Amino acid sequence: MEQENEKLLAGCVVLYNPDRSVVKNIASYLDFVNVLYVVDNSDTIDGDLINDLCLLSTTVIHLPQNENIGIASALNLSAQLAINEKYNWLLTMDQDSYFHGPEFFKMRTGIILNDKVGLMAASYTLEYDRWQKEYSGEFNEIHFAITSGNIINLKAWAEAGGFEDKLFIDEVDHDYCLKLRQRGYKILISREIVMGHQIGEFYPNDLNGQAVNKKRTFHRPLRYYYMSRNVLYLCRKYFFTDFKFVLARFYYLIKNLAKIILMYPDKLIYLRFFFAGIKDFALSKYDKYDK
């Protein structure tokens, strides 16, 4: 039985006030997992939508939280449940992510038995600039992966201490990958784009009175609270152990501040959240944003 469970895969998806597209998204990978934990952080549970999800398969387990506990805590909850059920690997998904086919799950066969692979990630863009080197015919080794579209090694998760709950959302992925790498685990990404994933929200044109020819991606103002607070937290945490990472994230923070000032509509609202994050970092105040 232990050898059989080596081949089994649990899955989780984190919901927050989802629309109907989440049903189709989940259906794209449901057949490839033996159980799917649906951690529901929604303000109000959509009973009809959840009923449709549960009708997809008896493997769907809905876990309402009655509040937004954040992405890190939701992933940790799923990982612990999977470990309790003797799973060794867990697929982690966002509600707006989906797979185009089974290729990613076929690729993992030879990799999944390697204890030093901390996670295997699905690629989602050609434009995401990151260090990588060849690992195998299907995977490259990288430094970081987002939390969606990953098959994570639950032994490595336990050794790393899981995801950082107090970060709530932003920088959870960077922190987790750094903890894996510090413990000698590899992070792999597929060489092909096999996952659909949306980052932020789209504003097609007329930013600050200037028409643009392509869609630009933005986040809600609250995300900039978590961004500034959590980036600074990681810069302090890894200042002496990964200074190159610290410089890159600090540059990222400054770039986003400039982006708000130069491009964003309602920039004063965004700036208020951005600097509230800096204030709470200075006060060591973490977890969920408190109005």
PDB file of C-alpha atoms in Angstrom:
ATOM      1  CA  MET A   1       0.000   0.000   0.000  1.00  0.00           C
ATOM      2  CA  GLU A   2       2.851   2.406   0.814  1.00  0.00           C
ATOM      3  CA  GLN A   3       4.388   1.850  -2.626  1.00  0.00           C
ATOM      4  CA  GLU A   4       0.986   2.351  -4.254  1.00  0.00           C
ATOM      5  CA  ASN A   5       0.486   5.670  -2.475  1.00  0.00           C
ATOM      6  CA  GLU A   6       3.823   6.860  -3.855  1.00  0.00           C
ATOM      7  CA  LYS A   7       2.053   7.151  -7.195  1.00  0.00           C
ATOM      8  CA  LEU A   8      -1.086   8.877  -5.913  1.00  0.00           C
ATOM      9  CA  LEU A   9      -1.614  12.618  -6.154  1.00  0.00           C
ATOM     10  CA  ALA A  10      -3.765  14.849  -3.970  1.00  0.00           C
ATOM     11  CA  GLY A  11      -4.803  18.276  -5.186  1.00  0.00           C
ATOM     12  CA  CYS A  12      -6.024  21.561  -3.744  1.00  0.00           C
ATOM     13  CA  VAL A  13      -7.526  24.757  -5.085  1.00  0.00           C
ATOM     14  CA  VAL A  14      -8.090  27.940  -3.102  1.00  0.00           C
ATOM     15  CA  LEU A  15     -11.323  29.841  -3.750  1.00  0.00           C
ATOM     16  CA  TYR A  16     -12.132  33.456  -2.984  1.00  0.00           C
ATOM     17  CA  ASN A  17     -15.480  34.757  -4.263  1.00  0.00           C
ATOM     18  CA  PRO A  18     -15.090  32.829  -7.551  1.00  0.00           C
ATOM     19  CA  ASP A  19     -17.216  33.171 -10.669  1.00  0.00           C
ATOM     20  CA  ARG A  20     -18.653  30.301 -12.699  1.00  0.00           C
ATOM     21  CA  SER A  21     -15.451  29.831 -14.721  1.00  0.00           C
ATOM     22  CA  VAL A  22     -13.910  28.036 -11.742  1.00  0.00           C
ATOM     23  CA  VAL A  23     -15.987  24.922 -12.498  1.00  0.00           C
ATOM     24  CA  LYS A  24     -14.439  24.569 -15.947  1.00  0.00           C
ATOM     25  CA  ASN A  25     -10.989  25.362 -14.582  1.00  0.00           C
ATOM     26  CA  ILE A  26     -11.206  22.621 -11.951  1.00  0.00           C
ATOM     27  CA  ALA A  27     -12.570  20.129 -14.461  1.00  0.00           C
ATOM     28  CA  SER A  28      -9.362  20.560 -16.494  1.00  0.00           C
ATOM     29  CA  TYR A  29      -7.254  18.761 -13.870  1.00  0.00           C
ATOM     30  CA  LEU A  30      -9.723  16.915 -11.650  1.00  0.00           C
ATOM     31  CA  ASP A  31      -9.221  13.589 -13.438  1.00  0.00           C
ATOM     32  CA  PHE A  32      -5.488  13.651 -12.632  1.00  0.00           C
ATOM     33  CA  VAL A  33      -5.806  13.811  -8.831  1.00  0.00           C
ATOM     34  CA  ASN A  34      -7.150  11.198  -6.437  1.00  0.00           C
ATOM     35  CA  VAL A  35      -8.700  13.782  -4.129  1.00  0.00           C
ATOM     36  CA  LEU A  36      -9.235  17.543  -4.501  1.00  0.00           C
ATOM     37  CA  TYR A  37      -9.403  19.787  -1.433  1.00  0.00           C
ATOM     38  CA  VAL A  38     -11.386  22.922  -2.273  1.00  0.00           C
ATOM     39  CA  VAL A  39     -10.437  25.440   0.407  1.00  0.00           C
ATOM     40  CA  ASP A  40     -13.097  28.143   0.259  1.00  0.00           C
ATOM     41  CA  ASN A  41     -11.986  31.533   1.625  1.00  0.00           C
ATOM     42  CA  SER A  42     -15.046  33.310   0.193  1.00  0.00           C
ATOM     43  CA  ASP A  43     -16.872  36.022   2.105  1.00  0.00           C
ATOM     44  CA  THR A  44     -20.152  34.288   1.232  1.00  0.00           C
ATOM     45  CA  ILE A  45     -20.336  30.690   0.036  1.00  0.00           C
ATOM     46  CA  ASP A  46     -22.015  30.260  -3.355  1.00  0.00           C
ATOM     47  CA  GLY A  47     -24.090  27.150  -2.648  1.00  0.00           C
ATOM     48  CA  ASP A  48     -25.094  26.549  -6.271  1.00  0.00           C
ATOM     49  CA  LEU A  49     -21.510  26.797  -7.502  1.00  0.00           C
ATOM     50  CA  ILE A  50     -20.233  24.460  -4.792  1.00  0.00           C
ATOM     51  CA  ASN A  51     -22.984  21.986  -5.614  1.00  0.00           C
ATOM     52  CA  ASP A  52     -21.866  22.019  -9.259  1.00  0.00           C
ATOM     53  CA  LEU A  53     -18.275  21.408  -8.167  1.00  0.00           C
ATOM     54  CA  CYS A  54     -19.225  18.471  -5.971  1.00  0.00           C
ATOM     55  CA  LEU A  55     -21.246  16.995  -8.821  1.00  0.00           C
ATOM     56  CA  LEU A  56     -18.078  16.844 -10.933  1.00  0.00           C
ATOM     57  CA  SER A  57     -16.681  14.014  -8.813  1.00  0.00           C
ATOM     58  CA  THR A  58     -16.916  12.339  -5.427  1.00  0.00           C
ATOM     59  CA  THR A  59     -13.215  13.164  -5.025  1.00  0.00           C
ATOM     60  CA  VAL A  60     -14.056  16.859  -4.441  1.00  0.00           C
ATOM     61  CA  ILE A  61     -13.958  17.820  -0.756  1.00  0.00           C
ATOM     62  CA  HIS A  62     -15.296  21.299  -0.022  1.00  0.00           C
ATOM     63  CA  LEU A  63     -13.682  23.014   2.982  1.00  0.00           C
ATOM     64  CA  PRO A  64     -15.461  26.308   3.813  1.00  0.00           C
ATOM     65  CA  GLN A  65     -13.422  28.587   6.081  1.00  0.00           C
ATOM     66  CA  ASN A  66     -16.121  31.225   6.740  1.00  0.00           C
ATOM     67  CA  GLU A  67     -13.436  33.891   6.306  1.00  0.00           C
ATOM     68  CA  ASN A  68     -10.413  34.622   4.161  1.00  0.00           C
ATOM     69  CA  ILE A  69      -7.556  32.772   5.861  1.00  0.00           C
ATOM     70  CA  GLY A  70      -5.134  33.635   3.030  1.00  0.00           C
ATOM     71  CA  ILE A  71      -3.332  31.553   0.425  1.00  0.00           C
ATOM     72  CA  ALA A  72      -0.547  30.334   2.717  1.00  0.00           C
ATOM     73  CA  SER A  73      -2.847  28.966   5.418  1.00  0.00           C
ATOM     74  CA  ALA A  74      -5.137  27.388   2.809  1.00  0.00           C
ATOM     75  CA  LEU A  75      -2.186  25.581   1.200  1.00  0.00           C
ATOM     76  CA  ASN A  76      -0.909  24.445   4.599  1.00  0.00           C
ATOM     77  CA  LEU A  77      -4.329  23.093   5.507  1.00  0.00           C
ATOM     78  CA  SER A  78      -4.467  21.088   2.272  1.00  0.00           C
ATOM     79  CA  ALA A  79      -0.914  19.798   2.671  1.00  0.00           C
ATOM     80  CA  GLN A  80      -1.573  18.563   6.201  1.00  0.00           C
ATOM     81  CA  LEU A  81      -4.795  16.840   5.135  1.00  0.00           C
ATOM     82  CA  ALA A  82      -2.933  15.149   2.275  1.00  0.00           C
ATOM     83  CA  ILE A  83      -0.182  13.961   4.616  1.00  0.00           C
ATOM     84  CA  ASN A  84      -2.790  12.621   7.030  1.00  0.00           C
ATOM     85  CA  GLU A  85      -4.187  10.555   4.154  1.00  0.00           C
ATOM     86  CA  LYS A  86      -0.684   9.223   3.291  1.00  0.00           C
ATOM     87  CA  TYR A  87      -0.182  11.246   0.116  1.00  0.00           C
ATOM     88  CA  ASN A  88       3.368  12.278  -0.743  1.00  0.00           C
ATOM     89  CA  TRP A  89       2.606  14.854  -3.459  1.00  0.00           C
ATOM     90  CA  LEU A  90       0.069  17.684  -3.721  1.00  0.00           C
ATOM     91  CA  LEU A  91      -1.076  19.709  -6.742  1.00  0.00           C
ATOM     92  CA  THR A  92      -1.648  23.368  -5.767  1.00  0.00           C
ATOM     93  CA  MET A  93      -3.929  25.537  -7.925  1.00  0.00           C
ATOM     94  CA  ASP A  94      -5.442  29.026  -7.983  1.00  0.00           C
ATOM     95  CA  GLN A  95      -9.107  29.364  -8.891  1.00  0.00           C
ATOM     96  CA  ASP A  96      -8.244  31.115 -12.182  1.00  0.00           C
ATOM     97  CA  SER A  97      -5.688  28.513 -13.322  1.00  0.00           C
ATOM     98  CA  TYR A  98      -6.374  25.602 -15.647  1.00  0.00           C
ATOM     99  CA  PHE A  99      -4.603  23.027 -17.813  1.00  0.00           C
ATOM    100  CA  HIS A 100      -4.944  22.654 -21.569  1.00  0.00           C
ATOM    101  CA  GLY A 101      -4.352  18.887 -21.497  1.00  0.00           C
ATOM    102  CA  PRO A 102      -2.723  15.992 -19.638  1.00  0.00           C
ATOM    103  CA  GLU A 103       0.876  16.652 -20.733  1.00  0.00           C
ATOM    104  CA  PHE A 104       2.078  18.119 -17.434  1.00  0.00           C
ATOM    105  CA  PHE A 105       0.827  15.144 -15.480  1.00  0.00           C
ATOM    106  CA  LYS A 106       2.444  12.706 -17.902  1.00  0.00           C
ATOM    107  CA  MET A 107       5.787  14.536 -17.580  1.00  0.00           C
ATOM    108  CA  ARG A 108       5.972  14.023 -13.829  1.00  0.00           C
ATOM    109  CA  THR A 109       6.241  10.226 -13.938  1.00  0.00           C
ATOM    110  CA  GLY A 110      10.025   9.917 -13.827  1.00  0.00           C
ATOM    111  CA  ILE A 111      10.548  12.973 -11.624  1.00  0.00           C
ATOM    112  CA  ILE A 112       8.093  12.282  -8.826  1.00  0.00           C
ATOM    113  CA  LEU A 113      10.194   9.537  -7.203  1.00  0.00           C
ATOM    114  CA  ASN A 114      13.161  11.886  -6.738  1.00  0.00           C
ATOM    115  CA  ASP A 115      13.251  12.906  -3.067  1.00  0.00           C
ATOM    116  CA  LYS A 116      15.346  16.027  -3.743  1.00  0.00           C
ATOM    117  CA  VAL A 117      12.754  17.615  -6.048  1.00  0.00           C
ATOM    118  CA  GLY A 118      10.844  20.052  -3.864  1.00  0.00           C
ATOM    119  CA  LEU A 119       8.257  20.952  -6.479  1.00  0.00           C
ATOM    120  CA  MET A 120       7.459  20.656 -10.169  1.00  0.00           C
ATOM    121  CA  ALA A 121       5.820  23.696 -11.739  1.00  0.00           C
ATOM    122  CA  ALA A 122       3.780  24.186 -14.867  1.00  0.00           C
ATOM    123  CA  SER A 123       4.933  27.059 -17.050  1.00  0.00           C
ATOM    124  CA  TYR A 124       2.428  29.750 -17.951  1.00  0.00           C
ATOM    125  CA  THR A 125       4.290  32.480 -19.867  1.00  0.00           C
ATOM    126  CA  LEU A 126       7.231  33.033 -22.177  1.00  0.00           C
ATOM    127  CA  GLU A 127       7.757  36.563 -20.850  1.00  0.00           C
ATOM    128  CA  TYR A 128       8.522  35.704 -17.229  1.00  0.00           C
ATOM    129  CA  ASP A 129      12.262  36.323 -16.990  1.00  0.00           C
ATOM    130  CA  ARG A 130      13.991  33.980 -14.564  1.00  0.00           C
ATOM    131  CA  TRP A 131      17.210  32.079 -14.126  1.00  0.00           C
ATOM    132  CA  GLN A 132      16.970  28.487 -15.275  1.00  0.00           C
ATOM    133  CA  LYS A 133      19.151  25.618 -16.387  1.00  0.00           C
ATOM    134  CA  GLU A 134      18.428  22.305 -18.053  1.00  0.00           C
ATOM    135  CA  TYR A 135      17.398  19.473 -15.742  1.00  0.00           C
ATOM    136  CA  SER A 136      15.848  16.910 -18.079  1.00  0.00           C
ATOM    137  CA  GLY A 137      14.209  16.635 -21.477  1.00  0.00           C
ATOM    138  CA  GLU A 138      10.962  18.053 -20.095  1.00  0.00           C
ATOM    139  CA  PHE A 139      12.016  20.214 -17.152  1.00  0.00           C
ATOM    140  CA  ASN A 140      14.374  23.064 -16.347  1.00  0.00           C
ATOM    141  CA  GLU A 141      15.632  23.879 -12.881  1.00  0.00           C
ATOM    142  CA  ILE A 142      14.652  27.381 -11.671  1.00  0.00           C
ATOM    143  CA  HIS A 143      14.900  29.524  -8.560  1.00  0.00           C
ATOM    144  CA  PHE A 144      11.230  30.370  -8.012  1.00  0.00           C
ATOM    145  CA  ALA A 145       7.733  29.283  -9.026  1.00  0.00           C
ATOM    146  CA  ILE A 146       4.317  30.766  -8.303  1.00  0.00           C
ATOM    147  CA  THR A 147       2.052  28.796  -5.959  1.00  0.00           C
ATOM    148  CA  SER A 148      -0.368  27.775  -8.719  1.00  0.00           C
ATOM    149  CA  GLY A 149       0.276  24.839 -11.041  1.00  0.00           C
ATOM    150  CA  ASN A 150       2.753  23.081  -8.745  1.00  0.00           C
ATOM    151  CA  ILE A 151       3.112  19.493  -7.660  1.00  0.00           C
ATOM    152  CA  ILE A 152       4.813  19.852  -4.280  1.00  0.00           C
ATOM    153  CA  ASN A 153       6.799  17.251  -2.379  1.00  0.00           C
ATOM    154  CA  LEU A 154       5.033  16.941   0.988  1.00  0.00           C
ATOM    155  CA  LYS A 155       8.144  15.606   2.693  1.00  0.00           C
ATOM    156  CA  ALA A 156       9.933  18.790   1.618  1.00  0.00           C
ATOM    157  CA  TRP A 157       6.923  20.877   2.726  1.00  0.00           C
ATOM    158  CA  ALA A 158       7.176  19.432   6.221  1.00  0.00           C
ATOM    159  CA  GLU A 159      10.944  19.883   6.371  1.00  0.00           C
ATOM    160  CA  ALA A 160      10.681  23.517   5.244  1.00  0.00           C
ATOM    161  CA  GLY A 161       7.997  24.276   7.806  1.00  0.00           C
ATOM    162  CA  GLY A 162       5.281  24.783   5.228  1.00  0.00           C
ATOM    163  CA  PHE A 163       4.159  28.093   3.746  1.00  0.00           C
ATOM    164  CA  GLU A 164       4.495  31.249   5.850  1.00  0.00           C
ATOM    165  CA  ASP A 165       0.993  31.860   7.240  1.00  0.00           C
ATOM    166  CA  LYS A 166       1.565  35.455   8.319  1.00  0.00           C
ATOM    167  CA  LEU A 167       2.385  36.602   4.777  1.00  0.00           C
ATOM    168  CA  PHE A 168      -1.231  35.834   3.840  1.00  0.00           C
ATOM    169  CA  ILE A 169      -0.813  36.224   0.070  1.00  0.00           C
ATOM    170  CA  ASP A 170       2.034  38.121  -1.655  1.00  0.00           C
ATOM    171  CA  GLU A 171       5.587  36.694  -1.547  1.00  0.00           C
ATOM    172  CA  VAL A 172       4.351  33.355  -0.180  1.00  0.00           C
ATOM    173  CA  ASP A 173       5.799  31.667  -3.265  1.00  0.00           C
ATOM    174  CA  HIS A 174       9.213  33.337  -3.028  1.00  0.00           C
ATOM    175  CA  ASP A 175       9.576  32.573   0.659  1.00  0.00           C
ATOM    176  CA  TYR A 176       8.623  28.922   0.197  1.00  0.00           C
ATOM    177  CA  CYS A 177      11.003  28.403  -2.716  1.00  0.00           C
ATOM    178  CA  LEU A 178      13.849  30.015  -0.796  1.00  0.00           C
ATOM    179  CA  LYS A 179      13.208  27.668   2.126  1.00  0.00           C
ATOM    180  CA  LEU A 180      13.255  24.679  -0.201  1.00  0.00           C
ATOM    181  CA  ARG A 181      16.499  25.718  -1.873  1.00  0.00           C
ATOM    182  CA  GLN A 182      18.182  26.370   1.475  1.00  0.00           C
ATOM    183  CA  ARG A 183      17.470  22.735   2.308  1.00  0.00           C
ATOM    184  CA  GLY A 184      18.907  21.417  -0.939  1.00  0.00           C
ATOM    185  CA  TYR A 185      15.651  20.809  -2.812  1.00  0.00           C
ATOM    186  CA  LYS A 186      15.344  21.492  -6.537  1.00  0.00           C
ATOM    187  CA  ILE A 187      12.529  23.509  -8.138  1.00  0.00           C
ATOM    188  CA  LEU A 188      11.602  22.370 -11.620  1.00  0.00           C
ATOM    189  CA  ILE A 189       9.481  23.932 -14.341  1.00  0.00           C
ATOM    190  CA  SER A 190       8.157  22.382 -17.519  1.00  0.00           C
ATOM    191  CA  ARG A 191       9.693  23.603 -20.777  1.00  0.00           C
ATOM    192  CA  GLU A 192       6.294  24.213 -22.377  1.00  0.00           C
ATOM    193  CA  ILE A 193       3.378  26.475 -21.519  1.00  0.00           C
ATOM    194  CA  VAL A 194       0.817  23.995 -20.207  1.00  0.00           C
ATOM    195  CA  MET A 195      -1.255  26.096 -17.818  1.00  0.00           C
ATOM    196  CA  GLY A 196      -3.599  29.004 -18.288  1.00  0.00           C
ATOM    197  CA  HIS A 197      -3.227  31.575 -15.520  1.00  0.00           C
ATOM    198  CA  GLN A 198      -4.403  35.156 -15.008  1.00  0.00           C
ATOM    199  CA  ILE A 199      -2.270  37.669 -13.133  1.00  0.00           C
ATOM    200  CA  GLY A 200      -4.064  40.738 -11.836  1.00  0.00           C
ATOM    201  CA  GLU A 201      -6.859  42.471 -13.700  1.00  0.00           C
ATOM    202  CA  PHE A 202      -6.965  43.942 -17.172  1.00  0.00           C
ATOM    203  CA  TYR A 203      -7.460  47.599 -18.046  1.00  0.00           C
ATOM    204  CA  PRO A 204      -7.542  47.707 -21.857  1.00  0.00           C
ATOM    205  CA  ASN A 205      -6.984  51.425 -22.505  1.00  0.00           C
ATOM    206  CA  ASP A 206      -7.256  55.061 -21.464  1.00  0.00           C
ATOM    207  CA  LEU A 207      -4.867  55.046 -18.506  1.00  0.00           C
ATOM    208  CA  ASN A 208      -4.292  58.581 -17.295  1.00  0.00           C
ATOM    209  CA  GLY A 209      -5.915  59.808 -20.474  1.00  0.00           C
ATOM    210  CA  GLN A 210      -3.536  57.918 -22.740  1.00  0.00           C
ATOM    211  CA  ALA A 211      -4.843  55.181 -25.003  1.00  0.00           C
ATOM    212  CA  VAL A 212      -2.756  52.011 -25.132  1.00  0.00           C
ATOM    213  CA  ASN A 213      -2.633  49.394 -27.859  1.00  0.00           C
ATOM    214  CA  LYS A 214      -2.469  46.342 -25.620  1.00  0.00           C
ATOM    215  CA  LYS A 215      -3.922  45.238 -22.344  1.00  0.00           C
ATOM    216  CA  ARG A 216      -2.025  46.086 -19.182  1.00  0.00           C
ATOM    217  CA  THR A 217      -2.179  44.036 -16.009  1.00  0.00           C
ATOM    218  CA  PHE A 218      -2.932  45.564 -12.623  1.00  0.00           C
ATOM    219  CA  HIS A 219      -3.901  44.378  -9.162  1.00  0.00           C
ATOM    220  CA  ARG A 220      -6.497  45.675  -6.753  1.00  0.00           C
ATOM    221  CA  PRO A 221      -5.238  48.373  -4.349  1.00  0.00           C
ATOM    222  CA  LEU A 222      -5.206  45.998  -1.350  1.00  0.00           C
ATOM    223  CA  ARG A 223      -2.620  43.795  -3.054  1.00  0.00           C
ATOM    224  CA  TYR A 224      -0.137  46.663  -2.817  1.00  0.00           C
ATOM    225  CA  TYR A 225      -0.446  46.619   0.955  1.00  0.00           C
ATOM    226  CA  TYR A 226       0.642  42.979   1.045  1.00  0.00           C
ATOM    227  CA  MET A 227       3.240  43.577  -1.654  1.00  0.00           C
ATOM    228  CA  SER A 228       5.120  46.360   0.136  1.00  0.00           C
ATOM    229  CA  ARG A 229       4.829  44.766   3.587  1.00  0.00           C
ATOM    230  CA  ASN A 230       5.853  41.269   2.535  1.00  0.00           C
ATOM    231  CA  VAL A 231       8.649  42.254   0.151  1.00  0.00           C
ATOM    232  CA  LEU A 232      10.272  44.215   2.949  1.00  0.00           C
ATOM    233  CA  TYR A 233       9.794  41.273   5.311  1.00  0.00           C
ATOM    234  CA  LEU A 234      11.613  38.959   2.905  1.00  0.00           C
ATOM    235  CA  CYS A 235      14.348  41.527   2.311  1.00  0.00           C
ATOM    236  CA  ARG A 236      15.023  41.580   6.044  1.00  0.00           C
ATOM    237  CA  LYS A 237      14.691  37.804   6.442  1.00  0.00           C
ATOM    238  CA  TYR A 238      17.110  36.917   3.631  1.00  0.00           C
ATOM    239  CA  PHE A 239      19.424  39.948   3.787  1.00  0.00           C
ATOM    240  CA  PHE A 240      22.438  37.932   4.922  1.00  0.00           C
ATOM    241  CA  THR A 241      21.659  34.640   3.182  1.00  0.00           C
ATOM    242  CA  ASP A 242      20.569  35.722  -0.318  1.00  0.00           C
ATOM    243  CA  PHE A 243      21.513  39.354  -0.892  1.00  0.00           C
ATOM    244  CA  LYS A 244      21.091  39.042  -4.666  1.00  0.00           C
ATOM    245  CA  PHE A 245      17.447  38.091  -4.127  1.00  0.00           C
ATOM    246  CA  VAL A 246      17.009  40.997  -1.707  1.00  0.00           C
ATOM    247  CA  LEU A 247      18.299  43.490  -4.271  1.00  0.00           C
ATOM    248  CA  ALA A 248      15.993  42.074  -6.956  1.00  0.00           C
ATOM    249  CA  ARG A 249      12.905  42.284  -4.734  1.00  0.00           C
ATOM    250  CA  PHE A 250      13.730  45.792  -3.540  1.00  0.00           C
ATOM    251  CA  TYR A 251      14.080  46.878  -7.173  1.00  0.00           C
ATOM    252  CA  TYR A 252      10.713  45.212  -7.870  1.00  0.00           C
ATOM    253  CA  LEU A 253       9.156  47.223  -5.036  1.00  0.00           C
ATOM    254  CA  ILE A 254      10.546  50.530  -6.284  1.00  0.00           C
ATOM    255  CA  LYS A 255       9.454  49.723  -9.840  1.00  0.00           C
ATOM    256  CA  ASN A 256       5.881  49.100  -8.678  1.00  0.00           C
ATOM    257  CA  LEU A 257       5.840  52.347  -6.737  1.00  0.00           C
ATOM    258  CA  ALA A 258       6.892  54.182  -9.896  1.00  0.00           C
ATOM    259  CA  LYS A 259       4.237  52.280 -11.854  1.00  0.00           C
ATOM    260  CA  ILE A 260       1.543  53.480  -9.452  1.00  0.00           C
ATOM    261  CA  ILE A 261       2.689  57.097  -9.692  1.00  0.00           C
ATOM    262  CA  LEU A 262       3.054  57.161 -13.474  1.00  0.00           C
ATOM    263  CA  MET A 263       0.330  54.854 -14.747  1.00  0.00           C
ATOM    264  CA  TYR A 264      -2.388  53.937 -12.274  1.00  0.00           C
ATOM    265  CA  PRO A 265      -5.876  55.378 -12.109  1.00  0.00           C
ATOM    266  CA  ASP A 266      -6.874  56.374  -8.544  1.00  0.00           C
ATOM    267  CA  LYS A 267      -3.183  56.497  -7.630  1.00  0.00           C
ATOM    268  CA  LEU A 268      -3.835  58.068  -4.201  1.00  0.00           C
ATOM    269  CA  ILE A 269      -5.802  54.991  -3.138  1.00  0.00           C
ATOM    270  CA  TYR A 270      -3.015  52.688  -4.310  1.00  0.00           C
ATOM    271  CA  LEU A 271      -0.384  54.792  -2.568  1.00  0.00           C
ATOM    272  CA  ARG A 272      -2.342  54.716   0.681  1.00  0.00           C
ATOM    273  CA  PHE A 273      -2.312  50.902   0.693  1.00  0.00           C
ATOM    274  CA  PHE A 274       1.328  50.763  -0.426  1.00  0.00           C
ATOM    275  CA  PHE A 275       2.537  52.930   2.445  1.00  0.00           C
ATOM    276  CA  ALA A 276       0.208  51.233   4.938  1.00  0.00           C
ATOM    277  CA  GLY A 277       2.113  48.044   4.138  1.00  0.00           C
ATOM    278  CA  ILE A 278       5.423  49.741   4.862  1.00  0.00           C
ATOM    279  CA  LYS A 279       4.042  51.050   8.171  1.00  0.00           C
ATOM    280  CA  ASP A 280       2.830  47.617   9.274  1.00  0.00           C
ATOM    281  CA  PHE A 281       6.174  46.075   8.305  1.00  0.00           C
ATOM    282  CA  ALA A 282       7.895  48.592  10.594  1.00  0.00           C
ATOM    283  CA  LEU A 283       5.437  47.635  13.356  1.00  0.00           C
ATOM    284  CA  SER A 284       5.908  43.878  12.645  1.00  0.00           C
ATOM    285  CA  LYS A 285       2.164  43.626  12.030  1.00  0.00           C
ATOM    286  CA  TYR A 286       1.312  40.726   9.725  1.00  0.00           C
ATOM    287  CA  ASP A 287      -1.515  38.307   8.813  1.00  0.00           C
ATOM    288  CA  LYS A 288      -4.724  39.751   7.307  1.00  0.00           C
ATOM    289  CA  TYR A 289      -5.048  43.466   6.566  1.00  0.00           C
ATOM    290  CA  ASP A 290      -6.914  45.259   9.346  1.00  0.00           C
ATOM    291  CA  LYS A 291      -8.838  48.325   8.235  1.00  0.00           C
TER     292      LYS A 291
END
